[in-house]
Amino acid sequence: MKILFYDTKPYDKETFEKLLPGFSGIAIDFLKTDISPRTAPLARGYDAICAFVSSNLGKDTLDVLHKCGIRLLLMRCAGFNNIDLKTAKDYGMTILRVPGYSPEAVAEHAIALALAVNRHLHKSYIKVRENNFSLVGLMGFNFYQKTAGIIGTGKIGAAMAKLCHGFGMNVLAYDVYQNPDLGFASYVDLDELLASSDLISLHCPLMDSTYHLINKDTIEKMKDGVILINTSRGGLIKTEDLILGIRARKFFGVGLDVYEEETKNVFEDRSDEILEHSTTARLLSFPNVIITSHQGFFTQEALEAIADTTLSNAKGYETGNIPSGNIVDS
Ligand code: NAI
């Protein structure tokens, strides 16, 4: 099988090339450019393309891939909200993904963001480098004996709940299903979680039912001085309402690994550009907001697991042996 990789970073190439010898019959060509209607024709002559979380797999791109004879889309990520599933289905394309690679990687990043905004690490790092050893403005609060509210208790949310429990926090959970592994957590309705939590962390997928889950109404229901963390998907939070909430001093801090306008930014060095994204710029202007660029997954362990599952999916497509959770129902 010949696979064309789009949007390849040096660390992707390194990790996949390390595992490739264990998957005979698979050949990969790596492209730095991401997929779009203009770059999709490069896939002619390949059996599959491999893309990532913010790749453009909308109708126009799939139309071109179909004309090039591509029937297999290998996603080296969990999410697939960037794919036009209806068009993929109409063209009989198979979409395979990596449903879970290292939930702990993302959960640990969520904790890192929560601790960093709580203890103002982003400010103290800069201050001390400039010989400013004053503590003014750096006071945080103990997580110990406070309440963590976890929204979505699947693989990542469960890992986050366990970390919060390890900090000695009381853990509240909200999900459409209860995770039997989380005996220490109390499942409550969303309103109770919002009203009682000192730390709220989002771990549910982006779907119609969760789009803008955090909005003016839900923010109003939160405790004053809450810390809000989003490592899931930007669309879970209505950014304009978040900004109003930050201005109204609702939040002690906000940590975002994902945000609504991230698509053009994710994994790109745009440091020489004048950015026209006013919403992101406004978010960055607040002293109690930390934004990272979708790096929750980015650990050695997670990258190796992603490469292993993606290559196994490619093999499985040929042998008809694919775990059902890896198949995206289009
Ligand atoms: P999962 O599928 O194991 O868990 C998602 C949970 O959300 C499930 O328990 C599900 O029942 C729950 N859920 C569904 N609808 C809900 C609703 N309306 N309200 C509350 N809960 C609801 O997924 P996993 O692996 O834990 O990933 C969670 C999300 O994390 C992904 O959807 C993805 O958006 C994000 N993610 C972010 C990464 C990053 O680098 N920042 C990397 C990987 C995933």
mmCIF file of C-alpha atoms and ligand atoms in Angstrom:
data_model
loop_
_atom_site.group_PDB
_atom_site.id
_atom_site.type_symbol
_atom_site.label_atom_id
_atom_site.label_comp_id
_atom_site.label_asym_id
_atom_site.label_seq_id
_atom_site.Cartn_x
_atom_site.Cartn_y
_atom_site.Cartn_z
ATOM 1 C CA MET A 1 0.000 0.000 0.000
ATOM 2 C CA LYS A 2 1.282 3.453 -0.947
ATOM 3 C CA ILE A 3 0.266 6.225 1.443
ATOM 4 C CA LEU A 4 0.706 9.954 0.906
ATOM 5 C CA PHE A 5 1.143 11.849 4.168
ATOM 6 C CA TYR A 6 0.016 15.469 4.283
ATOM 7 C CA ASP A 7 1.021 18.145 6.789
ATOM 8 C CA THR A 8 4.059 16.173 7.935
ATOM 9 C CA LYS A 9 6.219 17.682 10.651
ATOM 10 C CA PRO A 10 9.765 16.409 11.314
ATOM 11 C CA TYR A 11 8.601 14.547 14.436
ATOM 12 C CA ASP A 12 5.853 12.731 12.432
ATOM 13 C CA LYS A 13 8.361 11.531 9.838
ATOM 14 C CA GLU A 14 10.829 10.421 12.495
ATOM 15 C CA THR A 15 8.238 8.449 14.469
ATOM 16 C CA PHE A 16 6.581 6.763 11.476
ATOM 17 C CA GLU A 17 9.914 5.881 9.865
ATOM 18 C CA LYS A 18 11.039 4.296 13.126
ATOM 19 C CA LEU A 19 8.024 1.918 13.160
ATOM 20 C CA LEU A 20 7.675 1.358 9.390
ATOM 21 C CA PRO A 21 10.064 -1.644 9.168
ATOM 22 C CA GLY A 22 7.549 -3.582 11.306
ATOM 23 C CA PHE A 23 4.824 -3.099 8.650
ATOM 24 C CA SER A 24 5.930 -4.804 5.458
ATOM 25 C CA GLY A 25 4.250 -3.800 2.219
ATOM 26 C CA ILE A 26 3.532 -0.217 3.339
ATOM 27 C CA ALA A 27 5.359 2.654 1.653
ATOM 28 C CA ILE A 28 4.977 6.282 2.698
ATOM 29 C CA ASP A 29 5.778 9.561 0.988
ATOM 30 C CA PHE A 30 5.749 12.575 3.283
ATOM 31 C CA LEU A 31 4.546 16.014 2.219
ATOM 32 C CA LYS A 32 4.994 19.116 4.348
ATOM 33 C CA THR A 33 2.006 20.789 2.784
ATOM 34 C CA ASP A 34 -1.453 20.156 4.192
ATOM 35 C CA ILE A 35 -4.289 18.779 2.149
ATOM 36 C CA SER A 36 -6.663 21.131 0.325
ATOM 37 C CA PRO A 37 -8.475 21.040 -3.016
ATOM 38 C CA ARG A 38 -5.248 22.370 -4.607
ATOM 39 C CA THR A 39 -2.893 19.789 -3.072
ATOM 40 C CA ALA A 40 -5.254 16.798 -3.191
ATOM 41 C CA PRO A 41 -4.331 15.979 -6.877
ATOM 42 C CA LEU A 42 -0.881 14.925 -5.594
ATOM 43 C CA ALA A 43 -2.583 11.826 -4.194
ATOM 44 C CA ARG A 44 -3.082 10.350 -7.680
ATOM 45 C CA GLY A 45 -1.320 6.997 -7.852
ATOM 46 C CA TYR A 46 -1.515 6.400 -4.086
ATOM 47 C CA ASP A 47 -3.839 3.977 -2.280
ATOM 48 C CA ALA A 48 -4.488 6.162 0.749
ATOM 49 C CA ILE A 49 -3.849 9.584 2.199
ATOM 50 C CA CYS A 50 -2.969 10.294 5.803
ATOM 51 C CA ALA A 51 -4.086 13.587 7.335
ATOM 52 C CA PHE A 52 -4.301 15.285 10.698
ATOM 53 C CA VAL A 53 -6.677 17.045 12.999
ATOM 54 C CA SER A 54 -7.043 20.371 11.188
ATOM 55 C CA SER A 55 -6.578 19.152 7.606
ATOM 56 C CA ASN A 56 -9.193 20.398 5.150
ATOM 57 C CA LEU A 57 -11.214 17.313 4.254
ATOM 58 C CA GLY A 58 -14.313 19.179 3.209
ATOM 59 C CA LYS A 59 -16.394 18.392 0.147
ATOM 60 C CA ASP A 60 -14.110 20.145 -2.370
ATOM 61 C CA THR A 61 -11.064 18.178 -1.202
ATOM 62 C CA LEU A 62 -12.943 14.864 -1.150
ATOM 63 C CA ASP A 63 -14.227 15.525 -4.689
ATOM 64 C CA VAL A 64 -10.615 15.728 -5.886
ATOM 65 C CA LEU A 65 -9.486 12.705 -3.855
ATOM 66 C CA HIS A 66 -12.353 10.689 -5.326
ATOM 67 C CA LYS A 67 -11.258 11.658 -8.853
ATOM 68 C CA CYS A 68 -7.741 10.496 -7.911
ATOM 69 C CA GLY A 69 -9.114 7.095 -6.897
ATOM 70 C CA ILE A 70 -8.489 7.463 -3.161
ATOM 71 C CA ARG A 71 -10.732 5.179 -1.120
ATOM 72 C CA LEU A 72 -8.947 5.222 2.238
ATOM 73 C CA LEU A 73 -8.482 8.210 4.551
ATOM 74 C CA LEU A 74 -6.112 7.475 7.409
ATOM 75 C CA MET A 75 -6.489 10.025 10.188
ATOM 76 C CA ARG A 76 -3.518 10.112 12.544
ATOM 77 C CA CYS A 77 -5.701 11.611 15.287
ATOM 78 C CA ALA A 78 -8.878 10.885 17.239
ATOM 79 C CA GLY A 79 -11.111 13.711 16.023
ATOM 80 C CA PHE A 80 -12.762 13.749 12.588
ATOM 81 C CA ASN A 81 -14.972 16.850 12.720
ATOM 82 C CA ASN A 82 -12.866 18.277 9.840
ATOM 83 C CA ILE A 83 -14.177 15.614 7.403
ATOM 84 C CA ASP A 84 -17.345 15.968 5.323
ATOM 85 C CA LEU A 85 -18.679 12.561 6.342
ATOM 86 C CA LYS A 86 -21.647 12.616 3.986
ATOM 87 C CA THR A 87 -19.466 13.193 0.940
ATOM 88 C CA ALA A 88 -17.010 10.528 2.114
ATOM 89 C CA LYS A 89 -19.903 8.091 2.437
ATOM 90 C CA ASP A 90 -21.290 8.975 -0.995
ATOM 91 C CA TYR A 91 -17.872 8.166 -2.466
ATOM 92 C CA GLY A 92 -17.591 4.906 -0.470
ATOM 93 C CA MET A 93 -14.438 6.103 1.293
ATOM 94 C CA THR A 94 -13.244 4.307 4.418
ATOM 95 C CA ILE A 95 -12.082 6.562 7.237
ATOM 96 C CA LEU A 96 -9.859 5.072 9.905
ATOM 97 C CA ARG A 97 -8.668 6.954 12.969
ATOM 98 C CA VAL A 98 -6.718 6.562 16.178
ATOM 99 C CA PRO A 99 -9.445 6.702 18.828
ATOM 100 C CA GLY A 100 -7.127 6.768 21.815
ATOM 101 C CA TYR A 101 -3.363 6.967 21.999
ATOM 102 C CA SER A 102 -2.408 8.373 25.333
ATOM 103 C CA PRO A 103 -5.264 9.833 27.326
ATOM 104 C CA GLU A 104 -2.742 10.617 30.053
ATOM 105 C CA ALA A 105 -0.801 12.882 27.663
ATOM 106 C CA VAL A 106 -3.816 15.172 27.203
ATOM 107 C CA ALA A 107 -4.932 14.935 30.842
ATOM 108 C CA GLU A 108 -1.443 15.821 32.073
ATOM 109 C CA HIS A 109 -1.453 18.857 29.773
ATOM 110 C CA ALA A 110 -4.845 19.896 31.162
ATOM 111 C CA ILE A 111 -3.374 19.690 34.673
ATOM 112 C CA ALA A 112 -0.301 21.621 33.511
ATOM 113 C CA LEU A 113 -2.562 24.423 32.222
ATOM 114 C CA ALA A 114 -4.641 24.389 35.407
ATOM 115 C CA LEU A 115 -1.569 24.636 37.641
ATOM 116 C CA ALA A 116 0.070 27.245 35.431
ATOM 117 C CA VAL A 117 -2.922 29.633 35.456
ATOM 118 C CA ASN A 118 -3.542 28.986 39.140
ATOM 119 C CA ARG A 119 0.050 29.744 40.213
ATOM 120 C CA HIS A 120 0.652 32.323 37.427
ATOM 121 C CA LEU A 121 3.680 30.413 36.127
ATOM 122 C CA HIS A 122 3.500 32.240 32.799
ATOM 123 C CA LYS A 123 4.060 35.516 34.657
ATOM 124 C CA SER A 124 6.537 34.355 37.292
ATOM 125 C CA TYR A 125 8.798 32.787 34.645
ATOM 126 C CA ILE A 126 9.120 36.148 32.887
ATOM 127 C CA LYS A 127 9.372 38.168 36.112
ATOM 128 C CA VAL A 128 12.242 36.144 37.598
ATOM 129 C CA ARG A 129 14.149 36.269 34.298
ATOM 130 C CA GLU A 130 14.025 40.049 34.638
ATOM 131 C CA ASN A 131 15.273 39.994 38.240
ATOM 132 C CA ASN A 132 11.833 40.819 39.569
ATOM 133 C CA PHE A 133 11.505 38.549 42.601
ATOM 134 C CA SER A 134 8.346 40.162 43.953
ATOM 135 C CA LEU A 135 5.381 37.877 44.660
ATOM 136 C CA VAL A 136 2.783 40.579 44.062
ATOM 137 C CA GLY A 137 0.117 39.286 41.677
ATOM 138 C CA LEU A 138 1.216 35.664 41.890
ATOM 139 C CA MET A 139 -1.058 34.297 44.626
ATOM 140 C CA GLY A 140 -2.904 31.113 43.730
ATOM 141 C CA PHE A 141 -5.150 28.740 45.661
ATOM 142 C CA ASN A 142 -4.738 25.133 46.792
ATOM 143 C CA PHE A 143 -6.368 22.508 44.609
ATOM 144 C CA TYR A 144 -6.283 20.229 47.668
ATOM 145 C CA GLN A 145 -9.851 19.865 49.059
ATOM 146 C CA LYS A 146 -11.318 21.991 46.254
ATOM 147 C CA THR A 147 -13.802 20.661 43.702
ATOM 148 C CA ALA A 148 -12.929 19.609 40.169
ATOM 149 C CA GLY A 149 -15.746 19.330 37.614
ATOM 150 C CA ILE A 150 -14.988 17.038 34.690
ATOM 151 C CA ILE A 151 -17.293 17.376 31.678
ATOM 152 C CA GLY A 152 -16.999 14.193 29.612
ATOM 153 C CA THR A 153 -15.532 11.199 31.415
ATOM 154 C CA GLY A 154 -14.325 9.046 28.529
ATOM 155 C CA LYS A 155 -10.661 8.118 28.220
ATOM 156 C CA ILE A 156 -9.132 11.590 28.700
ATOM 157 C CA GLY A 157 -11.739 12.876 31.155
ATOM 158 C CA ALA A 158 -11.249 9.749 33.293
ATOM 159 C CA ALA A 159 -7.467 10.262 33.300
ATOM 160 C CA MET A 160 -8.033 13.904 34.299
ATOM 161 C CA ALA A 161 -10.479 12.879 37.040
ATOM 162 C CA LYS A 162 -7.859 10.483 38.451
ATOM 163 C CA LEU A 163 -5.201 13.219 38.455
ATOM 164 C CA CYS A 164 -7.563 15.628 40.236
ATOM 165 C CA HIS A 165 -8.436 12.900 42.749
ATOM 166 C CA GLY A 166 -4.687 12.444 43.299
ATOM 167 C CA PHE A 167 -4.445 16.135 44.202
ATOM 168 C CA GLY A 168 -6.974 15.496 46.975
ATOM 169 C CA MET A 169 -9.801 17.200 45.115
ATOM 170 C CA ASN A 170 -13.453 16.329 45.375
ATOM 171 C CA VAL A 171 -14.355 15.192 41.830
ATOM 172 C CA LEU A 172 -17.712 15.913 40.183
ATOM 173 C CA ALA A 173 -18.475 14.455 36.783
ATOM 174 C CA TYR A 174 -20.988 15.099 34.033
ATOM 175 C CA ASP A 175 -21.460 12.796 31.051
ATOM 176 C CA VAL A 176 -24.265 11.182 29.106
ATOM 177 C CA TYR A 177 -22.801 7.826 30.283
ATOM 178 C CA GLN A 178 -21.249 7.051 33.653
ATOM 179 C CA ASN A 179 -17.723 5.614 33.650
ATOM 180 C CA PRO A 180 -17.637 2.640 36.056
ATOM 181 C CA ASP A 181 -13.883 3.183 36.665
ATOM 182 C CA LEU A 182 -14.535 6.429 38.517
ATOM 183 C CA GLY A 183 -15.976 5.200 41.803
ATOM 184 C CA PHE A 184 -14.425 8.169 43.623
ATOM 185 C CA ALA A 185 -16.296 10.718 41.473
ATOM 186 C CA SER A 186 -19.903 11.878 41.911
ATOM 187 C CA TYR A 187 -21.977 12.169 38.761
ATOM 188 C CA VAL A 188 -24.190 15.251 38.912
ATOM 189 C CA ASP A 189 -26.180 17.263 36.401
ATOM 190 C CA LEU A 190 -24.415 19.976 34.444
ATOM 191 C CA ASP A 191 -25.892 22.861 36.444
ATOM 192 C CA GLU A 192 -24.682 21.385 39.729
ATOM 193 C CA LEU A 193 -21.207 20.760 38.322
ATOM 194 C CA LEU A 194 -21.011 24.345 37.032
ATOM 195 C CA ALA A 195 -22.214 25.813 40.328
ATOM 196 C CA SER A 196 -19.955 23.736 42.596
ATOM 197 C CA SER A 197 -16.612 23.414 40.786
ATOM 198 C CA ASP A 198 -13.446 25.431 41.433
ATOM 199 C CA LEU A 199 -11.790 23.842 38.396
ATOM 200 C CA ILE A 200 -13.819 22.891 35.306
ATOM 201 C CA SER A 201 -12.160 20.829 32.593
ATOM 202 C CA LEU A 202 -13.795 19.986 29.257
ATOM 203 C CA HIS A 203 -13.279 16.498 27.823
ATOM 204 C CA CYS A 204 -16.377 15.801 25.720
ATOM 205 C CA PRO A 205 -16.224 15.675 21.909
ATOM 206 C CA LEU A 206 -17.457 18.508 19.695
ATOM 207 C CA MET A 207 -20.881 17.556 18.340
ATOM 208 C CA ASP A 208 -24.093 19.427 17.621
ATOM 209 C CA SER A 209 -25.173 18.744 21.204
ATOM 210 C CA THR A 210 -21.939 20.107 22.710
ATOM 211 C CA TYR A 211 -21.295 23.055 20.353
ATOM 212 C CA HIS A 212 -20.959 26.199 22.510
ATOM 213 C CA LEU A 213 -21.697 24.184 25.654
ATOM 214 C CA ILE A 214 -19.853 26.936 27.496
ATOM 215 C CA ASN A 215 -21.765 30.129 26.736
ATOM 216 C CA LYS A 216 -23.190 33.171 28.514
ATOM 217 C CA ASP A 217 -25.804 31.094 30.381
ATOM 218 C CA THR A 218 -23.473 28.304 31.504
ATOM 219 C CA ILE A 219 -20.727 30.795 32.446
ATOM 220 C CA GLU A 220 -23.226 32.666 34.638
ATOM 221 C CA LYS A 221 -23.945 29.404 36.478
ATOM 222 C CA MET A 222 -20.257 28.912 37.363
ATOM 223 C CA LYS A 223 -18.725 29.899 40.696
ATOM 224 C CA ASP A 224 -16.926 33.232 40.740
ATOM 225 C CA GLY A 225 -13.172 32.661 40.609
ATOM 226 C CA VAL A 226 -13.399 29.358 38.739
ATOM 227 C CA ILE A 227 -10.567 28.009 36.582
ATOM 228 C CA LEU A 228 -11.740 26.790 33.152
ATOM 229 C CA ILE A 229 -9.604 24.425 31.075
ATOM 230 C CA ASN A 230 -10.316 23.294 27.515
ATOM 231 C CA THR A 231 -8.086 20.659 25.928
ATOM 232 C CA SER A 232 -10.933 19.146 23.892
ATOM 233 C CA ARG A 233 -12.203 21.258 20.976
ATOM 234 C CA GLY A 234 -12.436 25.017 20.516
ATOM 235 C CA GLY A 235 -16.091 24.929 19.471
ATOM 236 C CA LEU A 236 -17.149 23.757 22.932
ATOM 237 C CA ILE A 237 -16.710 27.348 24.119
ATOM 238 C CA LYS A 238 -18.422 30.385 22.624
ATOM 239 C CA THR A 239 -15.352 32.611 22.657
ATOM 240 C CA GLU A 240 -17.230 35.926 22.593
ATOM 241 C CA ASP A 241 -19.116 34.882 25.755
ATOM 242 C CA LEU A 242 -15.887 33.666 27.373
ATOM 243 C CA ILE A 243 -14.340 37.085 26.749
ATOM 244 C CA LEU A 244 -17.362 38.782 28.345
ATOM 245 C CA GLY A 245 -17.016 36.424 31.323
ATOM 246 C CA ILE A 246 -13.292 37.158 31.667
ATOM 247 C CA ARG A 247 -14.016 40.914 31.535
ATOM 248 C CA ALA A 248 -16.695 40.451 34.226
ATOM 249 C CA ARG A 249 -13.924 38.885 36.454
ATOM 250 C CA LYS A 250 -15.740 35.520 36.508
ATOM 251 C CA PHE A 251 -12.587 33.466 36.071
ATOM 252 C CA PHE A 252 -9.536 33.052 38.254
ATOM 253 C CA GLY A 253 -7.881 31.749 35.146
ATOM 254 C CA VAL A 254 -8.522 30.147 31.780
ATOM 255 C CA GLY A 255 -6.263 27.583 30.096
ATOM 256 C CA LEU A 256 -6.945 26.747 26.470
ATOM 257 C CA ASP A 257 -5.123 24.178 24.379
ATOM 258 C CA VAL A 258 -7.841 24.576 21.748
ATOM 259 C CA TYR A 259 -9.891 27.595 20.678
ATOM 260 C CA GLU A 260 -12.347 28.454 17.953
ATOM 261 C CA GLU A 261 -9.990 30.264 15.596
ATOM 262 C CA GLU A 262 -7.104 27.846 15.881
ATOM 263 C CA THR A 263 -7.285 26.124 12.487
ATOM 264 C CA LYS A 264 -4.963 28.485 10.612
ATOM 265 C CA ASN A 265 -2.517 28.625 13.508
ATOM 266 C CA VAL A 266 -2.203 25.023 14.640
ATOM 267 C CA PHE A 267 1.405 23.815 14.364
ATOM 268 C CA GLU A 268 2.458 26.780 12.187
ATOM 269 C CA ASP A 269 5.187 29.297 12.978
ATOM 270 C CA ARG A 270 3.418 32.579 12.213
ATOM 271 C CA SER A 271 5.711 34.725 14.349
ATOM 272 C CA ASP A 272 6.594 37.029 11.434
ATOM 273 C CA GLU A 273 2.991 37.614 10.431
ATOM 274 C CA ILE A 274 0.513 40.264 11.451
ATOM 275 C CA LEU A 275 -2.424 38.164 12.558
ATOM 276 C CA GLU A 276 -5.882 39.246 11.607
ATOM 277 C CA HIS A 277 -7.522 37.003 14.242
ATOM 278 C CA SER A 278 -8.991 39.600 16.540
ATOM 279 C CA THR A 279 -10.688 37.121 18.892
ATOM 280 C CA THR A 280 -7.503 35.193 19.574
ATOM 281 C CA ALA A 281 -5.601 38.455 20.049
ATOM 282 C CA ARG A 282 -8.198 39.606 22.567
ATOM 283 C CA LEU A 283 -7.924 36.327 24.481
ATOM 284 C CA LEU A 284 -4.145 36.652 24.553
ATOM 285 C CA SER A 285 -4.429 40.146 25.994
ATOM 286 C CA PHE A 286 -5.798 38.892 29.330
ATOM 287 C CA PRO A 287 -3.232 38.265 32.087
ATOM 288 C CA ASN A 288 -5.135 35.262 33.470
ATOM 289 C CA VAL A 289 -5.396 33.360 30.176
ATOM 290 C CA ILE A 290 -2.847 30.851 28.913
ATOM 291 C CA ILE A 291 -3.163 29.482 25.388
ATOM 292 C CA THR A 292 -1.158 26.603 23.997
ATOM 293 C CA SER A 293 -1.475 25.398 20.424
ATOM 294 C CA HIS A 294 -3.117 21.982 20.488
ATOM 295 C CA GLN A 295 -0.144 20.314 22.146
ATOM 296 C CA GLY A 296 -2.060 18.164 24.622
ATOM 297 C CA PHE A 297 -1.303 14.980 22.685
ATOM 298 C CA PHE A 298 2.340 15.856 22.113
ATOM 299 C CA THR A 299 4.396 13.335 24.078
ATOM 300 C CA GLN A 300 6.807 10.665 22.861
ATOM 301 C CA GLU A 301 4.486 7.917 24.050
ATOM 302 C CA ALA A 302 1.456 9.384 22.285
ATOM 303 C CA LEU A 303 3.278 9.902 18.969
ATOM 304 C CA GLU A 304 4.500 6.299 18.941
ATOM 305 C CA ALA A 305 1.009 5.030 19.746
ATOM 306 C CA ILE A 306 -0.449 7.200 16.938
ATOM 307 C CA ALA A 307 2.076 5.842 14.426
ATOM 308 C CA ASP A 308 1.540 2.247 15.527
ATOM 309 C CA THR A 309 -2.271 2.447 15.275
ATOM 310 C CA THR A 310 -2.223 4.340 11.947
ATOM 311 C CA LEU A 311 0.064 1.733 10.371
ATOM 312 C CA SER A 312 -1.994 -1.092 11.898
ATOM 313 C CA ASN A 313 -5.128 0.522 10.436
ATOM 314 C CA ALA A 314 -3.502 0.557 6.983
ATOM 315 C CA LYS A 315 -2.561 -3.114 7.347
ATOM 316 C CA GLY A 316 -5.992 -3.950 8.745
ATOM 317 C CA TYR A 317 -7.694 -2.305 5.761
ATOM 318 C CA GLU A 318 -5.915 -4.807 3.517
ATOM 319 C CA THR A 319 -6.542 -7.839 5.725
ATOM 320 C CA GLY A 320 -10.070 -6.851 6.823
ATOM 321 C CA ASN A 321 -9.044 -6.800 10.467
ATOM 322 C CA ILE A 322 -9.723 -3.356 11.960
ATOM 323 C CA PRO A 323 -10.963 -2.700 15.510
ATOM 324 C CA SER A 324 -14.488 -1.292 15.181
ATOM 325 C CA GLY A 325 -13.636 1.784 17.284
ATOM 326 C CA ASN A 326 -11.044 2.818 14.691
ATOM 327 C CA ILE A 327 -13.620 2.992 11.889
ATOM 328 C CA VAL A 328 -15.407 6.312 11.448
ATOM 329 C CA ASP A 329 -19.007 5.633 10.434
ATOM 330 C CA SER A 330 -19.579 7.981 7.571
HETATM 331 P P1 NAI B 1 -13.950 9.561 24.551
HETATM 332 O O1 NAI B 1 -14.847 9.247 23.413
HETATM 333 O O2 NAI B 1 -13.222 8.462 25.245
HETATM 334 O O3 NAI B 1 -14.771 10.378 25.655
HETATM 335 C C1 NAI B 1 -15.672 11.392 25.365
HETATM 336 C C2 NAI B 1 -16.733 11.387 26.451
HETATM 337 O O4 NAI B 1 -17.588 12.505 26.253
HETATM 338 C C3 NAI B 1 -17.599 10.119 26.447
HETATM 339 O O5 NAI B 1 -17.631 9.549 27.737
HETATM 340 C C4 NAI B 1 -18.958 10.637 26.018
HETATM 341 O O6 NAI B 1 -20.047 9.912 26.592
HETATM 342 C C5 NAI B 1 -18.901 12.062 26.554
HETATM 343 N N1 NAI B 1 -19.935 12.907 26.003
HETATM 344 C C6 NAI B 1 -20.526 12.833 24.777
HETATM 345 N N2 NAI B 1 -21.455 13.786 24.672
HETATM 346 C C7 NAI B 1 -21.459 14.474 25.835
HETATM 347 C C8 NAI B 1 -22.222 15.566 26.328
HETATM 348 N N3 NAI B 1 -23.186 16.139 25.592
HETATM 349 N N4 NAI B 1 -21.946 16.005 27.573
HETATM 350 C C9 NAI B 1 -21.002 15.424 28.330
HETATM 351 N N5 NAI B 1 -20.256 14.383 27.918
HETATM 352 C C10 NAI B 1 -20.494 13.918 26.682
HETATM 353 O O7 NAI B 1 -12.937 10.647 23.993
HETATM 354 P P2 NAI B 1 -11.496 11.027 24.585
HETATM 355 O O8 NAI B 1 -10.441 10.177 23.974
HETATM 356 O O9 NAI B 1 -11.591 11.134 26.061
HETATM 357 O O10 NAI B 1 -11.290 12.489 23.946
HETATM 358 C C11 NAI B 1 -12.110 13.595 24.362
HETATM 359 C C12 NAI B 1 -11.843 14.743 23.424
HETATM 360 O O11 NAI B 1 -10.505 15.216 23.620
HETATM 361 C C13 NAI B 1 -11.878 14.395 21.930
HETATM 362 O O12 NAI B 1 -13.211 14.448 21.448
HETATM 363 C C14 NAI B 1 -11.039 15.438 21.323
HETATM 364 O O13 NAI B 1 -11.877 16.515 20.956
HETATM 365 C C15 NAI B 1 -10.109 15.898 22.442
HETATM 366 N N6 NAI B 1 -8.697 15.612 22.185
HETATM 367 C C16 NAI B 1 -7.789 16.646 22.315
HETATM 368 C C17 NAI B 1 -6.440 16.429 22.104
HETATM 369 C C18 NAI B 1 -5.425 17.517 22.266
HETATM 370 O O14 NAI B 1 -4.279 17.358 21.819
HETATM 371 N N7 NAI B 1 -5.755 18.634 22.883
HETATM 372 C C19 NAI B 1 -5.951 15.109 21.687
HETATM 373 C C20 NAI B 1 -6.977 14.084 21.655
HETATM 374 C C21 NAI B 1 -8.298 14.351 21.866
#
